[in-house]
Amino acid sequence: MNSIKRYLAFVKPYKKKIALTVLVGVVKFSIPLLMPLIIKYVIDNIINAESLAQSEKIDQLLLLMGGAFFVFLILRPPIEYIRQYLAQWIGNTILYDVRDKLFDHIQKLSLRFYSQTKTGEIISRVIHDVEQTKTFVITGLMNIWLDMFTIVIAIIIMLTLDPWLTLVSVALFPLYGFAVKFFYARLRRLTRDRSQALAEVQGHLHERVQGMPVIRGFALEDYEHEQFDTRNSNFLDKAIKHTNWNAYTYSVTNTITDLAPLLVITFAGYQVITGALTVGTMVAFVGYMDRVYNPLRRLVNSATVLTQSIASMDRVFEFFDEKYDIVDKKDAKRLEHVHGDVVFKDVSFRYDEDEPDVLNGVNLQVEKGETIAFVGMSGGGKSTLISLIPRFYDVTSGQILIDDQDIRDVQARSLRDKVGMVLQDNILFSESIAMNIKMGNPDATEEEMIEAAKAANAHDFIMNLQHGYDTLVGERGVKLSGGQKQRVAIARVFLKNPPLLVLDEATSALDLESESLIQSALERLASDRTTFIVAHRLATITHADRIVHIENGEIVEVGSHEELMKQKGHYYDLYQVQQLDDQKTEYLGT
């Protein structure tokens, strides 16, 4: 019941439209209830009225049926259309609002959540489960009340009547079949369009979920929200077009269905008046049987679909209840200007409360413009330490200060806006190279984008592609080589132009030519910036101002390459081992 109550918060803005839809529905469902009464009147007051002459009976019949045709042919179709359109519009718009809110929620969840949750599960909740909740709006808030109203009124009328018979007409079946074929042919296409638009939303969402470190690292939440809104709006447009034609279909097919008994009544009544047909078992309330059992069947079916809908609703709000690990303080300020001094003060960190510390009492003072390289065996805590700088996680104890200001006292997004990141496996989105570079600064001009690509040694290879900067890179940049992807990632950091730079294995697993181009671009990028580098290949960080050797979450050595080599400690041993490995690889390669 709590899920229903929370879901009603999304319904509340549309409560007047829902009330209008129910009111229109009452009128729509009331009109067919006139049918048995028309039959009864024709039999009792026209056909069997011995006081009326034949001509008077015909006149009254034509007058009555003329009014009936006006109601069913002229009045009911637009009422049917309006009810169907309003009901579907409300349902689809509420789903739009729920998904929009969910995407905003997704961008605020921690990286810990994404490391523990399958992407498909997230997409299933946002797409499938949200879609299932539409049944609650259409059936639970509208149709159930209308079906109950129809059943109650029909039974009350039937209680006042005597015996009844079934009157069936198939004269308009061919026309009905033609209408179904005509309308449903286009309806199938509109359904495919709607499904395709939904698939685009799902595909875009899947990529953005996978690329959340990039979005968070570049503080692109607002920009990405706009990108998602574009696709979500496209789906809403396709859904409403589908709803529009679906409403036409309901309007026309139901009108034909209702015209069939009218024609039978008119013809049969005329035949009885002229003596060509006996009254037989023509009973008014025959028509009420259909008005009772069809809604009753729908109510029975509603119990099942509503159960499924509420189960999906529970899953949606279970996802909404995922907590944020990183939450700004109420008085958090924007980080406007960064000089570049960074201090790690007694920093300790663990991923979960029941796990041991990954970092333990790390102390390090970094001055503006310094390049600091973190080295050590895998699992020592290097990548964890640099992930604390943009607040992907918060320290368990201690402080990280930027320009003497605790990073927990500033807004996380403003902090990330000042940090540029180049990772080992940089994520590119399956759009153009230009778009991927502009993620560093969506408002940048084309000239600025090209200058950033040149600085990253990416311009030449981009121009050699068939479509240049408009080349689509495929999902996660699959159409580009590893070195090309890295240079595009470096270009967007150039375009961002942040005062703090984080490089995490940015040149690993690349060929020598790519590594040379990328190393050159990275050195250019790191110039005059406070830079943190994580590297396993020590030959790539010998230029660093200081090298910090981390083992088991603690700093064991600090110094320049020359200083550490003279000490002949842990770094010296590691460097010698790598030199021997490189020589062996070179020897085997020759």
Coordinates of C-alpha atoms in Angstrom, one line a residue:
M1 CA 0.0 0.0 0.0
N2 CA 3.0 2.3 0.6
S3 CA 4.0 2.0 -3.0
I4 CA 0.5 2.9 -4.1
K5 CA 0.5 6.0 -1.9
R6 CA 3.9 7.1 -3.3
Y7 CA 2.8 6.5 -6.8
L8 CA -0.2 8.7 -6.3
A9 CA 2.2 11.6 -5.8
F10 CA 3.0 11.3 -9.5
V11 CA -0.7 11.0 -10.2
K12 CA -1.7 14.0 -8.2
P13 CA -0.8 16.7 -10.8
Y14 CA -3.3 15.0 -13.2
K15 CA -6.2 14.4 -10.8
K16 CA -8.4 16.9 -12.5
K17 CA -7.8 15.3 -15.9
I18 CA -8.5 11.9 -14.3
A19 CA -11.7 13.2 -12.9
L20 CA -12.6 14.6 -16.3
T21 CA -11.7 11.2 -18.0
V22 CA -13.9 9.3 -15.5
L23 CA -16.8 11.8 -16.1
V24 CA -16.5 11.5 -19.9
G25 CA -16.3 7.7 -19.3
V26 CA -19.6 7.7 -17.4
V27 CA -21.2 9.5 -20.3
K28 CA -19.6 7.1 -22.8
F29 CA -20.7 4.0 -20.9
S30 CA -24.2 5.4 -20.2
I31 CA -25.0 5.8 -23.9
P32 CA -25.0 2.1 -24.7
L33 CA -27.4 1.5 -21.8
L34 CA -30.0 3.3 -23.8
M35 CA -30.1 0.5 -26.3
P36 CA -32.3 -2.0 -24.4
L37 CA -34.7 0.9 -23.5
I38 CA -35.0 1.8 -27.1
I39 CA -35.9 -1.8 -28.0
K40 CA -38.4 -1.9 -25.2
Y41 CA -40.0 1.3 -26.3
V42 CA -40.2 0.1 -29.9
I43 CA -42.0 -3.1 -28.9
D44 CA -44.3 -1.7 -26.2
N45 CA -45.0 1.8 -27.3
I46 CA -44.9 1.5 -31.1
I47 CA -45.2 -2.1 -32.4
N48 CA -47.8 -3.3 -30.0
A49 CA -49.6 0.1 -29.6
E50 CA -53.1 -0.8 -31.0
S51 CA -54.3 2.8 -30.7
L52 CA -51.9 4.0 -33.3
A53 CA -52.4 3.9 -37.0
Q54 CA -49.8 2.3 -39.2
S55 CA -48.5 5.6 -40.5
E56 CA -48.3 7.0 -37.0
K57 CA -46.2 4.0 -35.9
I58 CA -43.8 4.5 -38.8
D59 CA -43.5 8.2 -38.1
Q60 CA -42.8 7.6 -34.4
L61 CA -40.3 4.8 -35.3
L62 CA -38.4 7.0 -37.8
L63 CA -38.4 9.9 -35.3
L64 CA -37.1 7.7 -32.5
M65 CA -34.5 6.0 -34.6
G66 CA -33.4 9.3 -36.1
G67 CA -32.7 10.6 -32.6
A68 CA -30.9 7.3 -31.7
F69 CA -28.7 7.4 -34.8
F70 CA -27.8 11.0 -33.9
V71 CA -26.7 10.0 -30.4
F72 CA -24.7 6.9 -31.5
L73 CA -23.4 8.1 -34.8
I74 CA -22.7 11.8 -34.0
L75 CA -22.4 12.2 -30.3
R76 CA -20.8 9.0 -29.1
P77 CA -17.7 8.8 -31.4
P78 CA -16.1 12.0 -30.2
I79 CA -16.9 11.1 -26.6
E80 CA -15.3 7.7 -27.2
Y81 CA -12.3 9.3 -28.7
I82 CA -11.9 11.9 -25.9
R83 CA -12.1 9.2 -23.2
Q84 CA -9.5 7.0 -24.9
Y85 CA -7.2 9.8 -25.7
L86 CA -7.3 11.3 -22.2
A87 CA -6.8 8.0 -20.5
Q88 CA -3.8 7.1 -22.6
W89 CA -2.3 10.6 -22.5
I90 CA -2.5 10.7 -18.7
G91 CA -1.0 7.2 -18.4
N92 CA 1.9 8.0 -20.8
T93 CA 2.6 11.4 -19.3
I94 CA 2.8 9.9 -15.7
L95 CA 5.3 7.3 -17.0
Y96 CA 7.3 10.1 -18.6
D97 CA 7.4 11.9 -15.2
V98 CA 8.4 8.7 -13.3
R99 CA 11.3 7.9 -15.8
D100 CA 12.5 11.5 -15.7
K101 CA 12.7 11.4 -11.9
L102 CA 14.4 8.0 -12.0
F103 CA 17.1 9.2 -14.4
D104 CA 17.8 12.1 -12.1
H105 CA 18.0 9.6 -9.3
I106 CA 20.4 7.4 -11.3
Q107 CA 22.9 10.2 -11.8
K108 CA 23.1 10.7 -8.0
L109 CA 23.7 7.1 -7.0
S110 CA 27.3 6.2 -5.9
L111 CA 29.8 4.3 -8.0
R112 CA 29.6 1.7 -5.2
F113 CA 26.0 1.0 -6.2
Y114 CA 27.0 0.6 -9.9
S115 CA 29.8 -1.8 -9.0
Q116 CA 27.3 -4.0 -7.2
T117 CA 24.3 -3.7 -9.6
K118 CA 23.8 -5.1 -13.1
T119 CA 23.1 -2.6 -15.8
G120 CA 20.3 -4.7 -17.2
E121 CA 18.5 -4.7 -13.8
I122 CA 18.6 -0.9 -13.7
I123 CA 17.2 -0.7 -17.2
S124 CA 14.5 -3.2 -16.5
R125 CA 13.3 -1.2 -13.6
V126 CA 13.3 2.1 -15.5
I127 CA 11.8 0.8 -18.7
H128 CA 9.8 -2.4 -18.1
D129 CA 8.6 -1.9 -14.5
V130 CA 7.6 1.7 -15.0
E131 CA 5.7 0.6 -18.1
Q132 CA 3.8 -2.0 -16.1
T133 CA 2.6 0.6 -13.6
K134 CA 0.6 2.2 -16.4
T135 CA -2.1 -0.5 -15.8
F136 CA -2.7 1.0 -12.3
V137 CA -3.5 4.4 -13.8
I138 CA -5.7 3.1 -16.7
T139 CA -7.4 0.2 -15.0
G140 CA -7.1 0.9 -11.3
L141 CA -8.0 4.6 -11.3
M142 CA -10.4 4.7 -14.3
N143 CA -11.8 1.6 -15.8
I144 CA -12.7 -0.3 -12.6
W145 CA -15.0 2.5 -11.6
L146 CA -16.6 2.7 -15.0
D147 CA -17.2 -1.0 -15.2
M148 CA -18.7 -1.1 -11.7
F149 CA -20.9 1.8 -12.6
T150 CA -22.1 0.0 -15.8
I151 CA -22.8 -3.2 -13.9
V152 CA -24.8 -1.6 -11.1
I153 CA -26.9 0.6 -13.4
A154 CA -27.6 -2.3 -15.8
I155 CA -28.7 -4.6 -13.0
I156 CA -31.0 -2.0 -11.5
I157 CA -32.7 -1.5 -14.9
M158 CA -32.9 -5.3 -15.5
L159 CA -34.6 -5.8 -12.1
T160 CA -37.5 -3.7 -13.4
L161 CA -37.9 -5.8 -16.6
D162 CA -39.4 -9.2 -17.4
P163 CA -38.1 -12.0 -19.7
W164 CA -35.4 -11.3 -22.3
L165 CA -33.9 -12.8 -25.4
T166 CA -30.7 -12.4 -27.4
L167 CA -30.8 -10.4 -30.6
V168 CA -27.7 -10.9 -32.8
S169 CA -26.8 -9.1 -36.0
V170 CA -23.9 -10.0 -38.3
A171 CA -24.9 -7.7 -41.2
L172 CA -22.1 -5.3 -40.5
F173 CA -19.4 -7.9 -39.8
P174 CA -17.7 -7.3 -43.2
L175 CA -17.6 -3.6 -42.6
Y176 CA -16.3 -4.2 -39.1
G177 CA -13.6 -6.5 -40.5
F178 CA -12.6 -3.9 -43.1
A179 CA -12.3 -1.2 -40.4
V180 CA -10.2 -3.5 -38.2
K181 CA -7.9 -4.3 -41.1
F182 CA -7.6 -0.6 -42.1
F183 CA -7.0 0.8 -38.7
Y184 CA -4.8 -2.0 -37.2
A185 CA -2.5 -2.0 -40.2
R186 CA -1.3 1.5 -39.3
L187 CA -1.7 0.8 -35.6
R188 CA 0.9 -1.9 -36.0
R189 CA 3.3 0.5 -37.6
L190 CA 2.7 3.1 -34.9
T191 CA 3.3 0.4 -32.3
R192 CA 6.6 -0.4 -33.9
D193 CA 7.6 3.3 -34.0
R194 CA 6.6 3.5 -30.3
S195 CA 8.7 0.4 -29.5
Q196 CA 11.6 1.8 -31.4
A197 CA 11.5 5.1 -29.5
L198 CA 11.3 3.1 -26.3
A199 CA 14.3 1.1 -27.4
E200 CA 16.3 4.3 -28.1
V201 CA 15.5 5.5 -24.6
Q202 CA 16.7 2.1 -23.2
G203 CA 19.8 2.1 -25.4
H204 CA 20.8 5.6 -24.4
L205 CA 20.1 4.9 -20.8
H206 CA 22.2 1.7 -20.9
E207 CA 25.2 3.7 -22.3
R208 CA 24.8 6.5 -19.8
V209 CA 24.6 4.0 -16.9
Q210 CA 27.9 2.4 -18.1
G211 CA 29.4 5.8 -18.6
M212 CA 28.4 7.3 -15.3
P213 CA 32.1 7.8 -14.2
V214 CA 32.5 10.1 -17.1
I215 CA 29.3 12.0 -16.4
R216 CA 30.1 12.4 -12.8
G217 CA 33.8 13.1 -13.4
F218 CA 32.9 15.9 -15.9
A219 CA 30.0 17.2 -13.8
L220 CA 27.6 16.7 -16.8
E221 CA 24.5 15.8 -14.9
D222 CA 22.5 18.8 -16.3
Y223 CA 23.8 18.3 -19.8
E224 CA 23.0 14.6 -19.8
H225 CA 19.6 15.2 -18.3
E226 CA 18.8 17.3 -21.3
Q227 CA 20.1 14.6 -23.6
F228 CA 18.0 12.0 -21.9
D229 CA 15.0 14.4 -22.0
T230 CA 15.3 14.7 -25.8
R231 CA 14.9 11.0 -26.3
N232 CA 12.3 10.6 -23.6
S233 CA 10.3 13.4 -25.2
N234 CA 10.6 11.6 -28.6
F235 CA 9.2 8.5 -27.0
L236 CA 6.4 10.5 -25.5
D237 CA 5.6 12.0 -28.9
K238 CA 5.5 8.5 -30.5
A239 CA 3.4 7.2 -27.7
I240 CA 0.8 10.0 -28.0
K241 CA 0.7 9.4 -31.8
H242 CA 0.1 5.8 -31.2
T243 CA -2.6 6.7 -28.6
N244 CA -4.2 9.1 -31.1
W245 CA -4.7 6.4 -33.8
N246 CA -5.6 3.9 -31.2
A247 CA -8.4 6.2 -30.0
Y248 CA -9.6 6.6 -33.6
T249 CA -9.6 2.8 -33.9
Y250 CA -11.7 2.4 -30.7
S251 CA -14.0 5.1 -31.8
V252 CA -14.8 3.7 -35.3
T253 CA -14.9 0.0 -34.4
N254 CA -17.2 0.5 -31.4
T255 CA -19.4 2.8 -33.4
I256 CA -19.9 0.1 -36.0
T257 CA -20.5 -2.4 -33.3
D258 CA -23.3 -0.3 -31.9
L259 CA -24.8 0.5 -35.3
A260 CA -25.5 -3.2 -36.0
P261 CA -28.3 -3.7 -33.4
L262 CA -29.8 -0.3 -34.4
L263 CA -30.2 -1.4 -38.0
V264 CA -31.7 -4.7 -36.8
I265 CA -34.2 -2.9 -34.6
T266 CA -35.2 -0.5 -37.3
F267 CA -35.6 -3.2 -39.9
A268 CA -37.3 -5.6 -37.5
G269 CA -39.7 -3.0 -36.2
Y270 CA -40.7 -1.9 -39.7
Q271 CA -41.3 -5.6 -40.6
V272 CA -43.5 -6.1 -37.6
I273 CA -45.5 -3.0 -38.3
T274 CA -46.1 -4.0 -41.9
G275 CA -47.0 -7.5 -40.8
A276 CA -44.1 -9.2 -42.4
L277 CA -42.5 -10.3 -39.1
T278 CA -43.9 -11.4 -35.7
V279 CA -42.7 -9.8 -32.5
G280 CA -41.6 -13.1 -31.2
T281 CA -39.2 -13.0 -28.3
M282 CA -38.0 -9.4 -28.9
V283 CA -37.3 -8.4 -25.3
A284 CA -35.7 -5.1 -24.2
F285 CA -33.3 -6.3 -21.6
V286 CA -31.5 -8.8 -23.9
G287 CA -29.0 -6.0 -24.6
Y288 CA -28.3 -5.6 -20.9
M289 CA -26.6 -9.0 -20.6
D290 CA -23.7 -7.8 -22.7
R291 CA -23.6 -4.7 -20.6
V292 CA -23.2 -6.8 -17.4
Y293 CA -20.9 -9.7 -18.4
N294 CA -18.3 -7.7 -20.4
P295 CA -17.5 -5.4 -17.5
L296 CA -17.6 -8.3 -15.2
R297 CA -15.0 -10.1 -17.2
R298 CA -12.9 -7.0 -17.2
L299 CA -13.1 -6.7 -13.5
V300 CA -12.0 -10.3 -13.0
N301 CA -9.0 -9.7 -15.4
S302 CA -8.2 -6.4 -13.6
A303 CA -7.4 -8.2 -10.4
T304 CA -4.6 -10.1 -12.2
V305 CA -3.1 -7.1 -14.1
L306 CA -3.3 -4.8 -11.1
T307 CA -1.4 -7.4 -9.0
Q308 CA 1.4 -7.3 -11.7
S309 CA 1.3 -3.6 -11.8
I310 CA 1.6 -3.1 -8.1
A311 CA 4.5 -5.6 -8.0
S312 CA 6.3 -3.5 -10.6
M313 CA 5.4 -0.4 -8.6
D314 CA 7.2 -2.0 -5.6
R315 CA 10.3 -2.6 -7.7
V316 CA 10.3 1.0 -9.0
F317 CA 10.2 2.5 -5.5
E318 CA 12.7 0.0 -4.2
F319 CA 15.0 1.5 -6.7
F320 CA 14.0 5.0 -5.7
D321 CA 14.9 4.1 -2.1
E322 CA 18.6 3.4 -3.0
K323 CA 20.6 5.8 -0.8
Y324 CA 23.2 8.3 -2.0
D325 CA 26.7 7.7 -0.6
I326 CA 27.8 11.2 -1.5
V327 CA 25.5 14.0 -0.3
D328 CA 26.3 17.6 -0.1
K329 CA 26.0 19.4 3.2
K330 CA 23.2 21.8 3.6
D331 CA 25.6 24.7 3.7
A332 CA 28.0 23.4 1.0
K333 CA 29.4 26.1 -1.2
R334 CA 30.4 26.0 -4.8
L335 CA 34.1 25.6 -5.5
E336 CA 34.6 28.5 -7.8
H337 CA 38.4 29.0 -8.1
V338 CA 41.1 26.4 -7.5
H339 CA 44.8 27.4 -7.0
G340 CA 45.9 23.7 -7.0
D341 CA 47.3 22.9 -3.6
V342 CA 46.1 19.4 -2.4
V343 CA 46.6 17.9 1.0
F344 CA 45.9 14.3 2.1
K345 CA 45.6 14.4 5.9
D346 CA 45.5 11.1 7.8
V347 CA 43.3 9.7 5.0
S348 CA 41.8 6.2 5.7
F349 CA 39.2 4.5 3.6
R350 CA 37.2 1.2 3.4
Y351 CA 34.6 0.3 0.9
D352 CA 32.2 -1.4 3.4
E353 CA 32.0 -1.2 7.1
D354 CA 32.7 -4.9 7.5
E355 CA 35.8 -4.8 5.3
P356 CA 39.4 -3.9 6.3
D357 CA 40.8 -0.5 5.4
V358 CA 42.1 -0.1 1.8
L359 CA 43.9 3.1 2.8
N360 CA 45.4 3.7 6.2
G361 CA 46.6 7.0 7.5
V362 CA 47.8 8.5 4.2
N363 CA 49.5 11.9 4.5
L364 CA 50.7 13.8 1.5
Q365 CA 51.1 17.5 0.7
V366 CA 51.0 18.5 -3.0
E367 CA 51.7 22.0 -4.3
K368 CA 50.2 23.7 -7.3
G369 CA 51.6 22.5 -10.6
E370 CA 53.3 19.4 -9.1
T371 CA 53.1 16.1 -10.9
I372 CA 52.7 13.2 -8.4
A373 CA 52.9 9.6 -9.5
F374 CA 51.5 6.8 -7.4
V375 CA 53.2 3.4 -7.9
G376 CA 53.1 0.0 -6.2
M377 CA 51.7 -3.5 -6.6
S378 CA 48.1 -4.0 -7.7
G379 CA 45.6 -3.7 -4.9
G380 CA 47.8 -1.4 -2.9
G381 CA 45.2 1.4 -2.9
K382 CA 46.5 3.8 -5.7
S383 CA 43.3 4.0 -7.8
T384 CA 41.3 4.1 -4.6
L385 CA 43.2 7.1 -3.4
I386 CA 42.7 9.2 -6.6
S387 CA 39.0 8.3 -6.7
L388 CA 38.7 10.2 -3.4
I389 CA 39.8 13.4 -5.0
P390 CA 36.6 14.0 -7.1
R391 CA 34.5 12.5 -4.2
F392 CA 33.5 9.3 -6.0
Y393 CA 33.8 8.1 -2.5
D394 CA 34.2 9.9 0.8
V395 CA 37.1 9.2 3.2
T396 CA 36.3 7.0 6.1
S397 CA 38.5 9.2 8.3
G398 CA 40.8 12.1 7.8
Q399 CA 40.6 14.9 5.3
I400 CA 41.4 15.8 1.7
L401 CA 42.0 19.6 1.4
I402 CA 42.1 21.6 -1.8
D403 CA 43.5 25.1 -1.1
D404 CA 43.0 24.5 2.6
Q405 CA 39.3 23.7 2.1
D406 CA 37.9 20.2 3.0
I407 CA 36.3 18.9 -0.2
R408 CA 33.3 17.6 1.8
D409 CA 32.4 21.2 2.5
V410 CA 31.9 22.1 -1.1
Q411 CA 29.3 20.9 -3.6
A412 CA 30.5 17.7 -5.2
R413 CA 29.6 18.7 -8.8
S414 CA 31.5 22.0 -8.5
L415 CA 34.5 19.9 -7.3
R416 CA 34.3 17.5 -10.2
D417 CA 34.1 20.4 -12.5
K418 CA 37.6 21.3 -11.5
V419 CA 39.0 17.8 -12.0
G420 CA 39.9 16.2 -15.4
M421 CA 40.3 12.5 -15.6
V422 CA 41.9 10.2 -18.2
L423 CA 41.4 6.5 -17.4
Q424 CA 42.8 3.3 -18.7
D425 CA 39.5 2.3 -20.3
N426 CA 37.9 5.6 -21.2
I427 CA 34.2 5.4 -22.1
L428 CA 33.0 6.9 -25.4
F429 CA 29.4 7.2 -26.3
S430 CA 28.1 5.8 -29.6
E431 CA 27.7 9.2 -31.2
S432 CA 30.1 11.5 -33.1
I433 CA 33.7 12.2 -32.2
A434 CA 32.8 15.8 -31.9
M435 CA 30.1 15.1 -29.4
N436 CA 32.5 12.9 -27.3
I437 CA 35.1 15.6 -27.2
K438 CA 32.5 18.3 -26.4
M439 CA 31.6 16.4 -23.2
G440 CA 34.5 18.2 -21.8
N441 CA 32.6 21.4 -22.4
P442 CA 29.2 21.1 -24.1
D443 CA 29.2 24.9 -24.8
A444 CA 32.6 25.0 -26.5
T445 CA 32.8 26.3 -30.1
E446 CA 33.9 24.1 -33.0
E447 CA 37.2 26.0 -33.1
E448 CA 37.9 25.3 -29.4
M449 CA 37.0 21.6 -29.9
I450 CA 39.5 21.3 -32.8
E451 CA 42.2 23.0 -30.9
A452 CA 41.7 20.6 -28.0
A453 CA 41.9 17.6 -30.5
K454 CA 45.2 19.0 -31.9
A455 CA 46.6 19.4 -28.4
A456 CA 45.7 15.8 -27.8
N457 CA 47.4 14.6 -31.0
A458 CA 44.0 13.5 -32.3
H459 CA 43.2 15.9 -35.1
D460 CA 45.2 14.1 -37.8
F461 CA 43.7 10.7 -37.3
I462 CA 40.2 12.2 -37.0
M463 CA 40.6 14.1 -40.3
N464 CA 41.6 10.8 -42.0
L465 CA 38.3 9.2 -41.1
Q466 CA 35.6 9.3 -43.7
H467 CA 33.3 11.6 -41.8
G468 CA 36.0 13.4 -39.8
Y469 CA 34.6 14.8 -36.5
D470 CA 31.1 13.6 -37.5
T471 CA 32.3 10.0 -37.4
L472 CA 30.1 7.8 -35.2
V473 CA 32.4 5.8 -32.8
G474 CA 30.0 3.0 -32.0
E475 CA 29.0 1.7 -28.6
R476 CA 31.8 2.4 -26.1
G477 CA 34.0 3.7 -29.0
V478 CA 34.2 0.2 -30.5
K479 CA 35.1 1.7 -34.0
L480 CA 38.2 3.3 -32.7
S481 CA 41.5 1.8 -31.6
G482 CA 42.7 1.9 -28.0
G483 CA 45.1 4.7 -28.8
Q484 CA 42.5 6.7 -30.7
K485 CA 40.0 6.4 -27.9
Q486 CA 42.6 7.6 -25.4
R487 CA 43.4 10.7 -27.5
V488 CA 39.7 11.6 -27.8
A489 CA 39.4 11.2 -24.1
I490 CA 42.5 13.5 -23.6
A491 CA 41.0 16.0 -26.0
R492 CA 37.9 16.4 -24.0
V493 CA 40.0 17.0 -20.9
F494 CA 41.9 19.7 -22.8
L495 CA 38.6 21.2 -23.7
K496 CA 37.5 21.1 -20.1
N497 CA 40.7 22.8 -19.0
P498 CA 40.6 21.8 -15.3
P499 CA 43.2 22.9 -12.7
L500 CA 43.4 19.4 -11.3
L501 CA 44.3 16.3 -13.4
V502 CA 44.0 12.6 -12.7
L503 CA 45.6 10.0 -14.9
D504 CA 44.9 6.4 -14.1
E505 CA 46.8 3.9 -16.2
A506 CA 46.3 6.3 -19.2
T507 CA 49.0 4.7 -21.4
S508 CA 48.8 1.0 -20.5
A509 CA 48.0 -1.7 -23.0
L510 CA 48.9 0.5 -26.0
D511 CA 51.4 0.0 -28.8
L512 CA 54.6 2.0 -28.7
E513 CA 53.5 4.6 -31.4
S514 CA 50.2 5.3 -29.7
E515 CA 52.0 5.4 -26.3
S516 CA 54.4 8.0 -27.6
L517 CA 51.7 10.2 -29.0
I518 CA 49.6 9.9 -25.9
Q519 CA 52.5 10.4 -23.5
S520 CA 53.4 13.6 -25.4
A521 CA 49.8 14.8 -25.2
L522 CA 49.6 14.0 -21.5
E523 CA 52.8 15.9 -20.7
R524 CA 51.3 18.9 -22.5
L525 CA 48.1 18.5 -20.7
A526 CA 49.8 18.2 -17.3
S527 CA 51.7 21.4 -17.8
D528 CA 50.9 24.0 -15.1
R529 CA 48.3 21.7 -13.5
T530 CA 48.4 19.8 -10.3
T531 CA 48.5 16.2 -11.7
F532 CA 48.1 12.8 -10.1
I533 CA 49.3 9.8 -12.1
V534 CA 48.7 6.1 -11.4
A535 CA 51.0 3.9 -13.4
H536 CA 52.3 0.4 -13.4
R537 CA 55.0 1.0 -16.1
L538 CA 57.5 3.1 -14.1
A539 CA 59.3 4.2 -17.3
T540 CA 56.3 6.5 -18.1
I541 CA 56.5 8.4 -14.8
T542 CA 60.2 9.1 -14.3
H543 CA 59.6 12.7 -15.1
A544 CA 57.2 13.2 -12.2
D545 CA 58.2 15.8 -9.5
R546 CA 57.6 13.1 -6.8
I547 CA 56.9 9.4 -6.9
V548 CA 54.8 8.0 -4.1
H549 CA 55.1 4.3 -3.5
I550 CA 52.0 2.8 -1.9
E551 CA 51.8 -0.7 -0.4
N552 CA 48.9 -2.2 1.5
G553 CA 47.2 1.2 1.7
E554 CA 50.2 3.0 3.2
I555 CA 52.9 5.3 1.8
V556 CA 56.3 3.6 2.1
E557 CA 58.5 5.8 0.0
V558 CA 58.3 9.4 -1.5
G559 CA 60.8 11.1 -3.7
S560 CA 61.9 11.9 -7.3
H561 CA 63.0 9.1 -9.5
E562 CA 66.7 9.8 -8.9
E563 CA 66.2 10.1 -5.2
L564 CA 64.3 6.8 -5.0
M565 CA 66.9 5.0 -7.1
K566 CA 69.7 6.2 -4.8
Q567 CA 67.8 4.8 -1.8
K568 CA 67.6 1.4 -3.4
G569 CA 64.4 0.6 -1.6
H570 CA 61.0 -0.8 -2.7
Y571 CA 60.8 1.5 -5.8
Y572 CA 64.4 0.6 -6.8
D573 CA 63.6 -3.1 -6.7
L574 CA 60.4 -2.7 -8.6
Y575 CA 62.1 -0.6 -11.3
Q576 CA 64.9 -3.1 -11.7
V577 CA 62.4 -6.0 -12.2
Q578 CA 60.5 -4.0 -14.8
Q579 CA 63.7 -3.1 -16.6
L580 CA 64.7 -6.8 -16.8
D581 CA 61.2 -7.7 -18.0
D582 CA 61.4 -5.0 -20.7
Q583 CA 64.8 -6.2 -21.9
K584 CA 63.5 -9.8 -22.0
T585 CA 60.5 -8.7 -24.0
E586 CA 62.7 -6.8 -26.4
Y587 CA 65.0 -9.7 -26.8
L588 CA 62.2 -12.2 -27.5
G589 CA 60.6 -9.7 -29.9
T590 CA 63.8 -9.6 -32.0

